[in-house]
Short mmCIF file of C-alpha atoms in Angstrom, two decimals:
data_model
loop_
_atom_site.label_atom_id
_atom_site.label_comp_id
_atom_site.label_asym_id
_atom_site.label_seq_id
_atom_site.Cartn_x
_atom_site.Cartn_y
_atom_site.Cartn_z
CA MET A 1 143.81 140.98 -46.99
CA LYS A 2 146.59 143.02 -49.53
CA SER A 3 145.56 141.05 -52.28
CA GLU A 4 141.63 141.49 -52.16
CA ILE A 5 142.37 145.33 -52.21
CA ILE A 6 143.91 144.92 -55.14
CA LEU A 7 141.09 143.37 -56.73
CA ILE A 8 138.88 146.27 -55.65
CA ASP A 9 141.33 148.65 -57.02
CA LYS A 10 141.08 146.68 -60.12
CA PHE A 11 137.37 146.53 -60.34
CA LEU A 12 136.78 150.26 -59.96
CA LYS A 13 139.40 150.76 -62.37
CA GLY A 14 137.93 148.59 -64.75
CA THR A 15 140.68 146.49 -65.45
CA ILE A 16 139.57 143.60 -63.51
CA SER A 17 138.93 140.15 -65.45
CA SER A 18 136.05 137.29 -64.99
CA LYS A 19 137.86 134.90 -62.94
CA GLU A 20 138.98 137.68 -60.37
CA LYS A 21 135.62 138.94 -60.05
CA LEU A 22 133.79 136.30 -58.47
CA GLU A 23 137.10 136.02 -56.58
CA LEU A 24 136.02 139.56 -55.34
CA LYS A 25 132.36 138.73 -55.11
CA LYS A 26 132.91 135.47 -52.97
CA TRP A 27 135.68 137.47 -50.60
CA VAL A 28 132.44 140.58 -50.26
CA LEU A 29 129.67 138.01 -49.22
CA GLU A 30 131.80 136.39 -46.83
CA ASP A 31 132.32 138.62 -43.56
CA PRO A 32 129.93 142.09 -43.23
CA ASP A 33 133.64 143.40 -42.45
CA HIS A 34 134.56 143.37 -46.04
CA LEU A 35 131.00 144.72 -47.60
CA GLU A 36 132.21 147.44 -45.23
CA LEU A 37 135.80 147.96 -46.80
CA PHE A 38 134.13 147.61 -50.25
CA LYS A 39 131.20 150.54 -49.22
CA LYS A 40 134.03 152.62 -47.98
CA LYS A 41 136.51 152.06 -51.27
CA ILE A 42 133.82 153.67 -53.37
CA GLU A 43 132.77 156.18 -52.09
CA LYS A 44 136.41 156.85 -51.39
CA TYR A 45 136.80 156.23 -55.13
CA ASN A 46 134.08 158.84 -55.96
CA PRO A 47 134.71 161.82 -53.65
CA ASP A 48 131.37 163.09 -55.00
CA SER A 49 129.51 160.01 -53.43
CA SER A 50 128.05 160.78 -50.07
CA ILE A 51 128.18 159.11 -46.67
CA ASN A 52 124.78 157.94 -47.55
CA PHE A 53 125.84 156.63 -51.01
CA ASP A 54 123.26 154.52 -53.45
CA ALA A 55 124.58 151.06 -52.29
CA GLU A 56 122.21 149.25 -54.43
CA LYS A 57 123.45 150.99 -57.62
CA ALA A 58 127.09 150.05 -56.82
CA TYR A 59 126.56 146.60 -55.37
CA GLN A 60 124.36 146.00 -58.30
CA LYS A 61 126.97 147.09 -60.51
CA PHE A 62 129.40 144.48 -58.63
CA ILE A 63 127.17 141.55 -59.03
CA THR A 64 126.20 142.44 -62.40
CA ALA A 65 130.05 142.19 -63.08
CA THR A 66 130.03 138.71 -61.92
CA LYS A 67 128.41 136.77 -63.66
CA ALA A 68 129.88 133.39 -64.41
CA LYS A 69 129.40 131.46 -67.39
CA LYS A 70 128.47 127.43 -67.11
CA GLN A 71 130.15 125.08 -69.58
CA THR A 72 128.72 122.43 -70.58
CA PRO A 73 130.05 119.42 -72.26
CA ARG A 74 129.17 117.80 -75.85
CA LEU A 75 127.55 114.98 -75.03
CA ALA A 76 125.65 112.25 -77.10
CA TYR A 77 121.80 112.63 -78.03
CA ARG A 78 118.56 111.32 -79.18
CA ILE A 79 115.07 112.45 -79.81
CA LEU A 80 112.33 111.41 -81.41
CA LYS A 81 109.39 113.45 -82.48
CA TYR A 82 106.24 112.74 -81.48
CA ALA A 83 104.28 112.70 -84.70
CA ALA A 84 106.19 110.06 -85.85
CA ILE A 85 108.24 112.38 -87.43
CA PHE A 86 111.98 111.47 -86.70
CA GLY A 87 114.43 114.32 -85.97
CA LEU A 88 116.42 115.05 -83.45
CA LEU A 89 115.42 117.86 -80.90
CA PHE A 90 116.27 120.67 -78.58
CA THR A 91 116.54 124.10 -77.74
CA ILE A 92 117.91 126.12 -75.18
CA GLY A 93 116.77 129.03 -72.96
CA TYR A 94 117.81 131.66 -70.59
CA GLN A 95 117.74 133.58 -67.58
CA VAL A 96 119.39 137.07 -66.81
CA ASN A 97 118.77 137.84 -63.33
CA GLU A 98 120.50 140.09 -61.47
CA TYR A 99 120.56 141.74 -57.61
CA THR A 100 118.20 144.33 -57.99
CA ASN A 101 117.11 144.14 -54.41
CA GLU A 102 119.77 144.85 -52.36
CA GLU A 103 120.50 147.60 -50.11
CA PHE A 104 123.00 147.79 -46.89
CA VAL A 105 121.32 147.94 -43.48
CA ASN A 106 123.82 148.52 -40.71
CA GLY A 107 127.12 147.84 -42.70
CA GLN A 108 125.83 144.71 -44.51
CA VAL A 109 123.63 143.35 -47.22
CA ALA A 110 120.01 142.85 -46.24
CA LYS A 111 117.65 140.61 -48.76
CA PRO A 112 114.37 140.64 -49.42
CA GLU A 113 111.78 137.85 -49.66
CA ASN A 114 112.27 137.54 -52.86
CA ALA A 115 116.32 138.36 -53.23
CA PHE A 116 117.46 134.53 -53.63
CA ASP A 117 115.48 134.28 -56.88
CA SER A 118 118.31 136.83 -58.06
CA THR A 119 121.39 135.42 -57.95
CA ASP A 120 123.98 133.12 -59.96
CA GLN A 121 125.35 131.65 -56.76
CA ILE A 122 124.40 129.10 -54.42
CA VAL A 123 123.95 130.79 -51.42
CA ILE A 124 123.18 129.43 -47.52
CA THR A 125 121.38 131.67 -45.09
CA LEU A 126 121.77 130.67 -41.61
CA ALA A 127 119.55 130.29 -38.57
CA ASP A 128 121.25 133.85 -37.04
CA GLY A 129 121.19 135.45 -40.65
CA SER A 130 124.49 135.39 -41.75
CA GLN A 131 124.94 134.24 -45.22
CA ARG A 132 127.61 132.30 -47.23
CA VAL A 133 128.24 131.62 -51.27
CA LEU A 134 128.96 128.54 -52.11
CA SER A 135 130.92 126.93 -54.71
CA ALA A 136 131.63 123.48 -55.79
CA LYS A 137 136.05 124.02 -55.13
CA ASP A 138 135.12 125.08 -51.63
CA GLU A 139 136.58 122.83 -49.03
CA ASN A 140 136.13 124.54 -46.00
CA GLN A 141 133.50 124.66 -42.71
CA ILE A 142 130.34 126.73 -42.47
CA ARG A 143 130.34 128.42 -39.22
CA ASP A 144 127.50 131.27 -37.50
CA LYS A 145 128.41 134.56 -36.10
CA ASN A 146 129.74 132.39 -32.87
CA GLY A 147 132.12 130.70 -34.53
CA ASN A 148 130.54 127.53 -33.81
CA ILE A 149 130.30 125.01 -36.86
CA VAL A 150 127.20 124.16 -38.59
CA ALA A 151 128.17 122.39 -41.70
CA LYS A 152 131.14 121.20 -43.67
CA ASN A 153 131.41 121.85 -47.37
CA ASN A 154 133.06 119.33 -49.50
CA ASN A 155 133.13 118.20 -53.26
CA ASN A 156 129.55 119.97 -54.08
CA SER A 157 127.71 118.79 -50.80
CA LEU A 158 126.97 120.67 -48.04
CA SER A 159 126.76 118.39 -44.78
CA PHE A 160 124.92 119.70 -41.17
CA VAL A 161 126.50 118.86 -38.29
CA SER A 162 124.32 116.63 -35.97
CA ASN A 163 125.41 117.89 -32.30
CA GLU A 164 123.95 115.32 -30.04
CA SER A 165 125.26 116.96 -26.92
CA SER A 166 122.78 119.94 -27.71
CA THR A 167 120.58 120.82 -24.98
CA SER A 168 118.46 122.75 -26.85
CA GLU A 169 114.95 122.39 -27.88
CA GLU A 170 114.63 125.53 -30.10
CA LEU A 171 113.60 124.73 -33.60
CA ILE A 172 115.93 127.39 -35.90
CA TYR A 173 115.81 126.74 -39.27
CA ASN A 174 118.65 127.35 -42.41
CA GLU A 175 118.12 128.07 -45.89
CA ILE A 176 120.08 127.06 -48.96
CA TYR A 177 118.92 128.60 -52.92
CA ILE A 178 119.82 127.03 -55.85
CA PRO A 179 120.30 129.15 -58.92
CA TYR A 180 119.20 127.96 -62.83
CA GLY A 181 122.33 126.30 -64.37
CA GLU A 182 123.16 124.76 -60.75
CA LYS A 183 122.58 121.50 -58.84
CA PHE A 184 123.59 121.13 -55.24
CA LYS A 185 123.43 118.13 -52.60
CA ILE A 186 123.06 118.52 -49.00
CA VAL A 187 122.96 116.21 -46.25
CA LEU A 188 120.46 117.49 -43.13
CA SER A 189 122.02 116.48 -39.56
CA ASP A 190 119.65 113.14 -39.20
CA GLY A 191 121.68 111.73 -42.36
CA THR A 192 119.03 112.55 -44.70
CA THR A 193 120.34 113.47 -48.08
CA VAL A 194 118.50 116.03 -50.10
CA HIS A 195 119.78 116.83 -53.73
CA LEU A 196 118.35 120.08 -55.25
CA ASN A 197 118.02 120.52 -59.19
CA SER A 198 118.48 124.18 -60.72
CA GLY A 199 116.30 127.04 -59.55
CA SER A 200 114.85 125.56 -55.94
CA LYS A 201 114.99 126.80 -52.31
CA LEU A 202 115.40 124.57 -48.98
CA ARG A 203 114.59 125.91 -46.09
CA PHE A 204 115.28 123.05 -42.70
CA PRO A 205 116.02 123.10 -39.05
CA GLN A 206 119.53 122.89 -38.57
CA GLN A 207 119.19 120.76 -36.25
CA PHE A 208 116.49 118.14 -35.84
CA VAL A 209 115.12 118.60 -31.50
CA ASN A 210 114.02 115.86 -29.74
CA SER A 211 110.82 118.40 -28.62
CA THR A 212 109.34 118.11 -32.44
CA ALA A 213 107.13 115.07 -33.36
CA GLU A 214 108.35 115.28 -36.90
CA ARG A 215 111.24 116.14 -39.28
CA LYS A 216 109.54 119.01 -41.50
CA VAL A 217 111.75 120.51 -44.36
CA PHE A 218 109.95 123.28 -46.66
CA LEU A 219 110.74 122.94 -50.62
CA GLU A 220 110.04 125.45 -53.41
CA GLY A 221 111.58 123.60 -56.87
CA GLU A 222 112.78 120.44 -56.79
CA GLY A 223 114.86 117.64 -55.20
CA PHE A 224 115.30 114.27 -54.65
CA PHE A 225 115.03 112.99 -51.03
CA GLU A 226 117.05 110.01 -49.58
CA VAL A 227 115.33 110.04 -46.03
CA THR A 228 116.98 108.44 -43.07
CA LYS A 229 114.51 105.78 -41.50
CA ASN A 230 113.24 107.06 -38.33
CA ALA A 231 109.52 105.36 -37.18
CA LYS A 232 108.97 107.87 -34.47
CA LYS A 233 109.60 110.91 -36.50
CA PRO A 234 108.47 110.98 -39.86
CA PHE A 235 109.96 112.77 -42.28
CA ILE A 236 107.59 115.60 -43.92
CA VAL A 237 108.47 117.59 -46.80
CA ASN A 238 105.90 120.62 -47.25
CA ALA A 239 105.58 121.80 -51.30
CA ASN A 240 102.93 124.80 -50.41
CA ASP A 241 99.76 123.01 -50.56
CA ILE A 242 101.05 119.54 -50.74
CA ASP A 243 102.63 117.45 -47.93
CA VAL A 244 104.88 114.55 -48.54
CA LYS A 245 105.04 112.07 -45.31
CA VAL A 246 107.32 109.41 -45.25
CA LEU A 247 109.49 107.20 -42.45
CA GLY A 248 112.57 106.33 -44.57
CA THR A 249 112.52 106.23 -48.48
CA LYS A 250 113.51 107.38 -51.35
CA PHE A 251 111.39 109.72 -53.86
CA ASN A 252 111.74 112.92 -55.96
CA LEU A 253 109.56 116.07 -55.77
CA SER A 254 109.14 118.80 -58.03
CA SER A 255 107.18 121.91 -57.16
CA TYR A 256 108.09 124.75 -59.54
CA ASP A 257 105.86 127.65 -59.68
CA THR A 258 106.20 127.68 -63.14
CA ASN A 259 104.75 123.75 -63.29
CA GLU A 260 100.88 123.29 -63.23
CA SER A 261 101.29 120.19 -61.04
CA VAL A 262 103.07 119.42 -57.91
CA THR A 263 104.73 115.86 -58.51
CA ALA A 264 105.81 112.93 -55.93
CA THR A 265 107.45 110.32 -57.50
CA LEU A 266 108.25 107.12 -55.59
CA VAL A 267 111.49 105.68 -56.14
CA GLU A 268 111.30 102.93 -53.11
CA GLY A 269 109.73 102.32 -49.81
CA ALA A 270 106.40 104.80 -49.30
CA VAL A 271 105.10 107.58 -48.64
CA SER A 272 101.79 109.52 -48.01
CA VAL A 273 100.85 112.46 -50.05
CA TYR A 274 98.23 114.86 -48.80
CA ARG A 275 97.11 118.40 -49.57
CA ASN A 276 97.74 119.97 -46.11
CA SER A 277 93.89 121.51 -45.59
CA ALA A 278 92.66 117.71 -46.24
CA PRO A 279 94.96 115.33 -44.65
CA GLU A 280 92.66 112.57 -43.87
CA GLU A 281 92.14 112.22 -47.94
CA GLU A 282 95.62 111.00 -48.22
CA LEU A 283 97.25 109.13 -51.33
CA ARG A 284 99.51 106.28 -50.32
CA LEU A 285 102.63 105.30 -52.68
CA SER A 286 104.16 102.55 -53.25
CA PRO A 287 107.70 101.94 -55.85
CA SER A 288 107.26 103.38 -59.02
CA TYR A 289 104.01 105.32 -58.11
CA GLN A 290 103.60 109.11 -58.58
CA ALA A 291 101.25 111.40 -57.28
CA SER A 292 100.20 114.30 -59.12
CA TYR A 293 98.19 117.61 -57.43
CA ASN A 294 96.68 119.94 -59.91
CA LYS A 295 96.71 123.37 -58.47
CA LYS A 296 94.15 124.71 -60.70
CA ASP A 297 91.29 122.29 -59.72
CA GLY A 298 92.91 121.01 -57.22
CA LYS A 299 93.08 116.87 -57.88
CA LEU A 300 95.20 114.78 -56.66
CA ASP A 301 95.96 111.76 -58.60
CA LYS A 302 97.89 109.11 -58.93
CA ALA A 303 99.48 106.52 -61.63
CA VAL A 304 102.31 104.31 -62.72
CA VAL A 305 105.37 106.42 -63.86
CA ASP A 306 108.57 105.61 -65.72
CA THR A 307 110.56 107.34 -62.48
CA GLU A 308 113.42 107.46 -64.49
CA ILE A 309 112.23 110.14 -66.24
CA TYR A 310 111.78 112.28 -63.44
CA THR A 311 115.06 111.86 -62.02
CA ALA A 312 117.55 111.58 -64.96
CA TRP A 313 118.57 115.17 -63.86
CA MET A 314 120.77 114.32 -61.28
CA GLN A 315 122.97 111.96 -63.94
CA ASP A 316 122.90 115.27 -66.16
CA LYS A 317 120.29 113.58 -68.38
CA LEU A 318 116.81 115.08 -70.03
CA ILE A 319 114.32 112.82 -70.40
CA VAL A 320 111.37 114.40 -72.48
CA ASN A 321 108.09 112.74 -72.14
CA ASN A 322 105.46 114.08 -74.41
CA LEU A 323 105.99 117.48 -73.24
CA LYS A 324 104.55 121.05 -75.34
CA PHE A 325 107.70 122.57 -76.96
CA SER A 326 106.48 125.37 -74.81
CA GLU A 327 107.11 123.45 -71.75
CA ILE A 328 110.35 122.03 -73.20
CA LEU A 329 111.62 125.83 -73.14
CA VAL A 330 110.90 126.54 -69.21
CA LYS A 331 112.79 123.34 -68.27
CA LEU A 332 115.98 124.38 -70.13
CA GLU A 333 115.65 127.95 -68.44
CA ARG A 334 116.39 126.77 -65.66
CA LEU A 335 119.01 124.20 -66.84
CA TYR A 336 121.15 126.31 -68.77
CA ASP A 337 120.49 129.47 -67.00
CA VAL A 338 119.74 130.93 -69.91
CA LYS A 339 116.16 133.18 -71.48
CA PHE A 340 114.75 131.51 -74.72
CA ILE A 341 112.53 134.33 -76.65
CA ASN A 342 110.53 132.17 -79.00
CA LYS A 343 108.84 134.38 -81.51
CA ALA A 344 108.00 131.15 -83.73
CA LYS A 345 104.69 130.85 -81.50
CA ASN A 346 103.43 127.86 -84.16
CA LEU A 347 106.06 125.26 -82.58
CA ASP A 348 104.39 126.38 -79.01
CA ASP A 349 101.76 123.25 -79.26
CA GLU A 350 103.46 120.78 -80.85
CA VAL A 351 104.46 117.51 -78.68
CA PHE A 352 108.04 115.79 -78.63
CA LYS A 353 108.96 113.10 -76.41
CA GLY A 354 112.74 111.72 -76.37
CA GLU A 355 116.13 111.08 -74.43
CA PHE A 356 119.40 113.61 -74.51
CA ASN A 357 122.27 114.25 -72.15
CA ASN A 358 123.90 117.99 -72.17
CA GLU A 359 124.53 119.26 -75.36
CA ASP A 360 126.38 122.14 -76.89
CA LEU A 361 124.30 125.57 -77.23
CA GLU A 362 124.97 125.72 -80.84
CA THR A 363 124.82 122.22 -81.91
CA VAL A 364 121.74 122.02 -80.11
CA LEU A 365 120.03 124.85 -82.10
CA LYS A 366 121.28 123.49 -85.27
CA THR A 367 119.97 120.23 -84.37
CA ILE A 368 116.25 121.04 -83.91
CA ALA A 369 116.38 123.27 -86.86
CA LEU A 370 117.02 119.85 -88.43
CA SER A 371 113.37 118.76 -88.02
CA THR A 372 111.67 121.78 -87.27
CA PRO A 373 113.48 124.77 -89.21
CA PHE A 374 113.69 128.28 -87.58
CA ASN A 375 116.16 130.87 -87.34
CA TYR A 376 117.84 132.12 -84.30
CA GLU A 377 119.68 135.02 -82.98
CA LYS A 378 122.22 134.89 -80.49
CA ASN A 379 122.96 138.13 -78.28
CA ASN A 380 124.71 137.63 -74.93
CA ASN A 381 123.06 135.17 -73.25
CA VAL A 382 119.65 136.37 -75.04
CA ILE A 383 118.37 133.58 -77.68
CA THR A 384 115.77 134.45 -80.29
CA ILE A 385 114.03 131.91 -81.92
CA SER A 386 112.00 132.98 -85.35
CA ASN A 387 110.21 131.21 -88.44
#
């Protein structure tokens, strides 16, 4: 506790380092008592503040001061411009989001429904309402408010404990959010593994109870599912208007709000894809097939695809297959947690294809400029492209 008090004092005096800010942020979020102590320290530091000071602004100052920088390794790359012009491409964008909607309620942080979209940390919200900030470096147990172990966090993976002795038939849900620039893996209580991509949210039962006829989870964003087989209990992933139903298989599901379509790509086994408003009109997929649901016209189609294109993100690869420049930038905003402002609008509709891995930012920008000349200006995490 003494070390955390020192960190709070450093933060208030403006002498805290970036590493110490992250340590303090994690400590503050892990326990309501820590938040209360943090609140009291701020009040004491500012004698003019009332007992009901503006916690939103105070906490925003703290959160915005703990923005972690993501390090990306230099990797080999190659990319081919679609219009038969050989060159190397890529550019990155950025996303700057802050905790702007937090407020203190009864000494705890209460978040509105969209609050997850504002954090730069991996956050798990348990069924009892308690929250934890997760780190790839953590090797610890996740407990609920009553002290019960519900999951174990180890090496960028969160495994939920199967409590076979439990007699409870109540279906209660947890929710995990993965920010831009991060990926995370969770293992559900039935053994199903879910790899979650940047900017994704998964809502799932803490335990799959015996009284239900199915195992159902809810996805926003993108995830790769390796489903534990259970012929008596199908596994269903809901992505807004679309449901994907499986018994035991491997598939990728992408349902970002920014995408024009929801796609389910089957790697192994079999799945059924259908609009939840018309489950009788299901599409059955075999390996290497992809179902695509167009959000505008409501059409659901399937086609053979190269599955590697849609699963490469798990190996930190980015494969571009006939994407518009504007579409590429959306992907890169999620991948690198950056904001990209493109004033060179002549590039928006150009189509590219190619393959490469993570790239150093300066190298990426210089590389794309070799085939498509442009100027760029970098201001913190904001990169502005111009002709």
